[in-house]
Amino acid sequence: MAMVPGLGVALSTPLASHFLVTALPALCPLYLLHRRRSFVRACLVIGSGMLAWSLAGFLLGMFLFIPTAVLLLVAAFADRSTRLGLRDRAVPSALLVAGAMFVPLLTYDAGEPESQSYQAELDSGSRLHHQDFAAWRDQLLKSGATRVIGYESCEHFYLDVDFAEDLPEDRRAELANRIMEVPGVVEVELGENEGC
């Protein structure tokens, strides 16, 4: 029951398959109710894994499964007849798995500079498939760009040229001039396409 609200919200998103794959293992312990040791092991393994995935996939919305993971872990210890030895081994294992997921979060380097971008409007989409486009892209990368992508939006064609936020002003101006030299570029602006 703890999964129902999360799944109700998630099934209407593009990540619906991720939510279903996360939710399905939580049903396994229900088929093991008559075999207590298997039920406890399944609850511990699936609950620990789901808790770890909920924390690792927090930005994808997997945090909705935290209540389910906690209920599975609690269900493993709800029966007094569960052997003490199994509890003694299972608790440290479950905590170790859940704690291991925090290591990447603690070691993440947030000091990397964010990127900004120039957006250039092109006169036609054929410019993106022109034989010299790869050469122009390489020149932009040498001039300070970190990524160059062409795309279509609202029946217009654009070129997004990303650069590091700490790129000096003179190099930014040089990059903007290089973008204007690309055949078919009509206009160059700082920022991203706002949509139709």
mmCIF file of C-alpha atoms in Angstrom:
data_model
loop_
_atom_site.group_PDB
_atom_site.id
_atom_site.type_symbol
_atom_site.label_atom_id
_atom_site.label_comp_id
_atom_site.label_asym_id
_atom_site.label_seq_id
_atom_site.Cartn_x
_atom_site.Cartn_y
_atom_site.Cartn_z
ATOM 1 C CA MET A 1 0.000 0.000 0.000
ATOM 2 C CA ALA A 2 2.923 2.379 0.605
ATOM 3 C CA MET A 3 3.796 2.184 -3.097
ATOM 4 C CA VAL A 4 0.367 3.143 -4.427
ATOM 5 C CA PRO A 5 0.727 6.948 -4.130
ATOM 6 C CA GLY A 6 4.185 6.879 -5.695
ATOM 7 C CA LEU A 7 3.110 4.677 -8.568
ATOM 8 C CA GLY A 8 -0.026 6.739 -9.129
ATOM 9 C CA VAL A 9 2.102 9.828 -9.672
ATOM 10 C CA ALA A 10 4.899 8.077 -11.529
ATOM 11 C CA LEU A 11 2.966 6.146 -14.158
ATOM 12 C CA SER A 12 2.104 9.370 -15.975
ATOM 13 C CA THR A 13 5.779 10.365 -16.346
ATOM 14 C CA PRO A 14 8.387 9.305 -18.929
ATOM 15 C CA LEU A 15 10.163 7.382 -16.145
ATOM 16 C CA ALA A 16 7.217 5.031 -15.582
ATOM 17 C CA SER A 17 9.276 1.957 -16.498
ATOM 18 C CA HIS A 18 11.880 2.814 -13.813
ATOM 19 C CA PHE A 19 9.132 3.081 -11.214
ATOM 20 C CA LEU A 20 7.589 -0.248 -12.223
ATOM 21 C CA VAL A 21 10.934 -2.059 -12.150
ATOM 22 C CA THR A 22 11.554 -0.612 -8.694
ATOM 23 C CA ALA A 23 8.099 -1.549 -7.405
ATOM 24 C CA LEU A 24 7.850 -5.144 -8.669
ATOM 25 C CA PRO A 25 10.440 -6.718 -6.322
ATOM 26 C CA ALA A 26 8.499 -5.388 -3.320
ATOM 27 C CA LEU A 27 5.750 -7.889 -4.132
ATOM 28 C CA CYS A 28 8.031 -10.938 -3.718
ATOM 29 C CA PRO A 29 7.786 -11.225 0.096
ATOM 30 C CA LEU A 30 4.005 -11.602 -0.193
ATOM 31 C CA TYR A 31 4.538 -14.991 -1.860
ATOM 32 C CA LEU A 32 6.807 -16.119 0.979
ATOM 33 C CA LEU A 33 4.509 -15.525 3.954
ATOM 34 C CA HIS A 34 4.346 -19.237 4.835
ATOM 35 C CA ARG A 35 8.136 -19.650 4.836
ATOM 36 C CA ARG A 36 9.255 -17.280 7.600
ATOM 37 C CA ARG A 37 13.028 -17.391 7.077
ATOM 38 C CA SER A 38 12.660 -16.802 3.338
ATOM 39 C CA PHE A 39 10.190 -14.007 4.028
ATOM 40 C CA VAL A 40 12.600 -12.282 6.434
ATOM 41 C CA ARG A 41 15.534 -12.611 4.039
ATOM 42 C CA ALA A 42 13.474 -11.304 1.119
ATOM 43 C CA CYS A 43 12.274 -8.325 3.170
ATOM 44 C CA LEU A 44 15.819 -7.486 4.247
ATOM 45 C CA VAL A 45 17.390 -7.831 0.822
ATOM 46 C CA ILE A 46 14.631 -6.097 -1.128
ATOM 47 C CA GLY A 47 14.098 -3.416 1.532
ATOM 48 C CA SER A 48 17.833 -2.616 1.715
ATOM 49 C CA GLY A 49 18.166 -2.529 -2.045
ATOM 50 C CA MET A 50 15.071 -0.378 -2.446
ATOM 51 C CA LEU A 51 16.268 2.024 0.247
ATOM 52 C CA ALA A 52 19.655 2.320 -1.429
ATOM 53 C CA TRP A 53 18.053 2.880 -4.857
ATOM 54 C CA SER A 54 15.610 5.396 -3.362
ATOM 55 C CA LEU A 55 18.510 7.448 -2.087
ATOM 56 C CA ALA A 56 20.663 7.045 -5.201
ATOM 57 C CA GLY A 57 17.774 7.835 -7.538
ATOM 58 C CA PHE A 58 16.483 10.708 -5.419
ATOM 59 C CA LEU A 59 16.544 13.184 -8.315
ATOM 60 C CA LEU A 60 14.603 10.759 -10.509
ATOM 61 C CA GLY A 61 11.790 10.680 -7.977
ATOM 62 C CA MET A 62 12.684 7.316 -6.459
ATOM 63 C CA PHE A 63 12.416 8.896 -2.992
ATOM 64 C CA LEU A 64 8.726 7.951 -3.241
ATOM 65 C CA PHE A 65 9.787 4.377 -2.433
ATOM 66 C CA ILE A 66 11.462 5.233 0.893
ATOM 67 C CA PRO A 67 8.290 4.397 2.900
ATOM 68 C CA THR A 68 8.027 1.043 1.118
ATOM 69 C CA ALA A 69 11.679 0.238 1.819
ATOM 70 C CA VAL A 70 11.301 1.129 5.505
ATOM 71 C CA LEU A 71 8.138 -0.995 5.821
ATOM 72 C CA LEU A 72 9.925 -3.971 4.274
ATOM 73 C CA LEU A 73 12.807 -3.606 6.724
ATOM 74 C CA VAL A 74 10.406 -3.286 9.665
ATOM 75 C CA ALA A 75 8.390 -6.308 8.448
ATOM 76 C CA ALA A 76 11.509 -8.463 8.683
ATOM 77 C CA PHE A 77 11.598 -7.921 12.453
ATOM 78 C CA ALA A 78 7.873 -7.933 13.198
ATOM 79 C CA ASP A 79 7.724 -11.651 14.046
ATOM 80 C CA ARG A 80 9.200 -12.669 17.422
ATOM 81 C CA SER A 81 9.892 -16.167 16.175
ATOM 82 C CA THR A 82 12.563 -14.903 13.799
ATOM 83 C CA ARG A 83 15.846 -16.336 14.963
ATOM 84 C CA LEU A 84 18.149 -13.922 16.763
ATOM 85 C CA GLY A 85 21.171 -15.038 14.719
ATOM 86 C CA LEU A 86 19.499 -13.997 11.471
ATOM 87 C CA ARG A 87 18.686 -10.590 12.944
ATOM 88 C CA ASP A 88 22.256 -10.094 14.153
ATOM 89 C CA ARG A 89 23.658 -10.706 10.662
ATOM 90 C CA ALA A 90 20.929 -8.964 8.723
ATOM 91 C CA VAL A 91 20.860 -5.585 10.476
ATOM 92 C CA PRO A 92 24.532 -4.717 9.863
ATOM 93 C CA SER A 93 24.241 -5.967 6.273
ATOM 94 C CA ALA A 94 21.166 -3.826 5.593
ATOM 95 C CA LEU A 95 22.799 -0.757 7.140
ATOM 96 C CA LEU A 96 25.997 -1.377 5.190
ATOM 97 C CA VAL A 97 24.134 -1.547 1.862
ATOM 98 C CA ALA A 98 22.123 1.593 2.618
ATOM 99 C CA GLY A 99 25.204 3.448 3.873
ATOM 100 C CA ALA A 100 27.248 2.499 0.826
ATOM 101 C CA MET A 101 24.888 4.526 -1.325
ATOM 102 C CA PHE A 102 25.874 7.687 0.549
ATOM 103 C CA VAL A 103 29.552 7.394 -0.412
ATOM 104 C CA PRO A 104 29.080 8.808 -3.957
ATOM 105 C CA LEU A 105 27.024 11.683 -2.511
ATOM 106 C CA LEU A 106 29.760 12.537 -0.022
ATOM 107 C CA THR A 107 32.553 12.341 -2.603
ATOM 108 C CA TYR A 108 30.716 14.358 -5.277
ATOM 109 C CA ASP A 109 32.731 17.401 -6.313
ATOM 110 C CA ALA A 110 30.326 20.316 -6.409
ATOM 111 C CA GLY A 111 33.167 22.702 -7.245
ATOM 112 C CA GLU A 112 32.938 22.172 -10.990
ATOM 113 C CA PRO A 113 31.969 25.372 -12.770
ATOM 114 C CA GLU A 114 28.519 25.458 -14.273
ATOM 115 C CA SER A 115 28.139 25.950 -17.985
ATOM 116 C CA GLN A 116 26.479 28.703 -19.927
ATOM 117 C CA SER A 117 25.596 28.686 -23.598
ATOM 118 C CA TYR A 118 25.200 30.744 -26.690
ATOM 119 C CA GLN A 119 22.207 29.981 -28.854
ATOM 120 C CA ALA A 120 22.568 30.622 -32.561
ATOM 121 C CA GLU A 121 19.606 30.534 -34.931
ATOM 122 C CA LEU A 122 20.295 28.878 -38.284
ATOM 123 C CA ASP A 123 18.642 29.713 -41.594
ATOM 124 C CA SER A 124 17.875 26.027 -42.329
ATOM 125 C CA GLY A 125 18.243 22.548 -40.905
ATOM 126 C CA SER A 126 20.431 21.463 -43.800
ATOM 127 C CA ARG A 127 23.283 23.431 -42.197
ATOM 128 C CA LEU A 128 23.486 20.810 -39.452
ATOM 129 C CA HIS A 129 24.141 18.087 -42.051
ATOM 130 C CA HIS A 130 26.569 20.077 -44.199
ATOM 131 C CA GLN A 131 29.904 18.406 -44.836
ATOM 132 C CA ASP A 132 31.848 21.292 -43.230
ATOM 133 C CA PHE A 133 29.738 21.355 -40.061
ATOM 134 C CA ALA A 134 32.091 18.978 -38.204
ATOM 135 C CA ALA A 135 35.045 21.256 -38.992
ATOM 136 C CA TRP A 136 33.151 24.310 -37.691
ATOM 137 C CA ARG A 137 32.202 22.373 -34.569
ATOM 138 C CA ASP A 138 35.860 21.517 -33.930
ATOM 139 C CA GLN A 139 36.851 25.174 -34.335
ATOM 140 C CA LEU A 140 34.224 26.211 -31.797
ATOM 141 C CA LEU A 141 35.519 23.597 -29.356
ATOM 142 C CA LYS A 142 39.059 24.979 -29.804
ATOM 143 C CA SER A 143 37.735 28.501 -29.154
ATOM 144 C CA GLY A 144 36.437 27.607 -25.682
ATOM 145 C CA ALA A 145 33.187 25.713 -26.278
ATOM 146 C CA THR A 146 32.611 22.636 -24.139
ATOM 147 C CA ARG A 147 29.737 21.218 -26.222
ATOM 148 C CA VAL A 148 28.103 22.034 -29.557
ATOM 149 C CA ILE A 149 24.636 20.668 -30.362
ATOM 150 C CA GLY A 150 22.254 21.391 -33.217
ATOM 151 C CA TYR A 151 18.491 20.893 -32.871
ATOM 152 C CA GLU A 152 15.069 21.926 -34.158
ATOM 153 C CA SER A 153 12.499 23.747 -32.045
ATOM 154 C CA CYS A 154 9.241 25.399 -33.141
ATOM 155 C CA GLU A 155 10.133 24.864 -36.823
ATOM 156 C CA HIS A 156 13.383 26.812 -36.354
ATOM 157 C CA PHE A 157 16.892 25.411 -36.245
ATOM 158 C CA TYR A 158 19.358 26.245 -33.507
ATOM 159 C CA LEU A 159 22.926 25.643 -32.511
ATOM 160 C CA ASP A 160 23.646 25.507 -28.767
ATOM 161 C CA VAL A 161 27.258 26.230 -27.905
ATOM 162 C CA ASP A 162 28.021 25.585 -24.221
ATOM 163 C CA PHE A 163 31.019 27.063 -22.451
ATOM 164 C CA ALA A 164 32.344 27.053 -18.898
ATOM 165 C CA GLU A 165 31.019 29.747 -16.601
ATOM 166 C CA ASP A 166 34.571 30.799 -15.731
ATOM 167 C CA LEU A 167 35.566 31.420 -19.374
ATOM 168 C CA PRO A 168 37.131 34.928 -19.533
ATOM 169 C CA GLU A 169 35.155 37.713 -21.226
ATOM 170 C CA ASP A 170 37.605 38.099 -24.118
ATOM 171 C CA ARG A 171 37.374 34.360 -24.889
ATOM 172 C CA ARG A 172 33.554 34.569 -24.711
ATOM 173 C CA ALA A 173 33.565 37.410 -27.234
ATOM 174 C CA GLU A 174 35.912 35.432 -29.471
ATOM 175 C CA LEU A 175 33.618 32.412 -29.213
ATOM 176 C CA ALA A 176 30.568 34.524 -30.131
ATOM 177 C CA ASN A 177 32.447 35.887 -33.178
ATOM 178 C CA ARG A 178 33.397 32.353 -34.227
ATOM 179 C CA ILE A 179 29.754 31.288 -33.975
ATOM 180 C CA MET A 180 28.721 34.188 -36.238
ATOM 181 C CA GLU A 181 31.254 32.934 -38.820
ATOM 182 C CA VAL A 182 29.498 29.546 -39.068
ATOM 183 C CA PRO A 183 27.621 29.448 -42.415
ATOM 184 C CA GLY A 184 23.874 29.883 -41.964
ATOM 185 C CA VAL A 185 23.970 31.568 -38.546
ATOM 186 C CA VAL A 186 21.388 34.360 -38.462
ATOM 187 C CA GLU A 187 21.621 35.521 -34.848
ATOM 188 C CA VAL A 188 23.589 34.690 -31.684
ATOM 189 C CA GLU A 189 22.200 35.219 -28.177
ATOM 190 C CA LEU A 190 23.374 34.331 -24.703
ATOM 191 C CA GLY A 191 21.033 31.809 -23.086
ATOM 192 C CA GLU A 192 18.721 28.995 -24.120
ATOM 193 C CA ASN A 193 15.651 28.668 -26.258
ATOM 194 C CA GLU A 194 12.578 29.465 -24.161
ATOM 195 C CA GLY A 195 10.294 27.366 -26.357
ATOM 196 C CA CYS A 196 7.431 28.151 -28.750
#
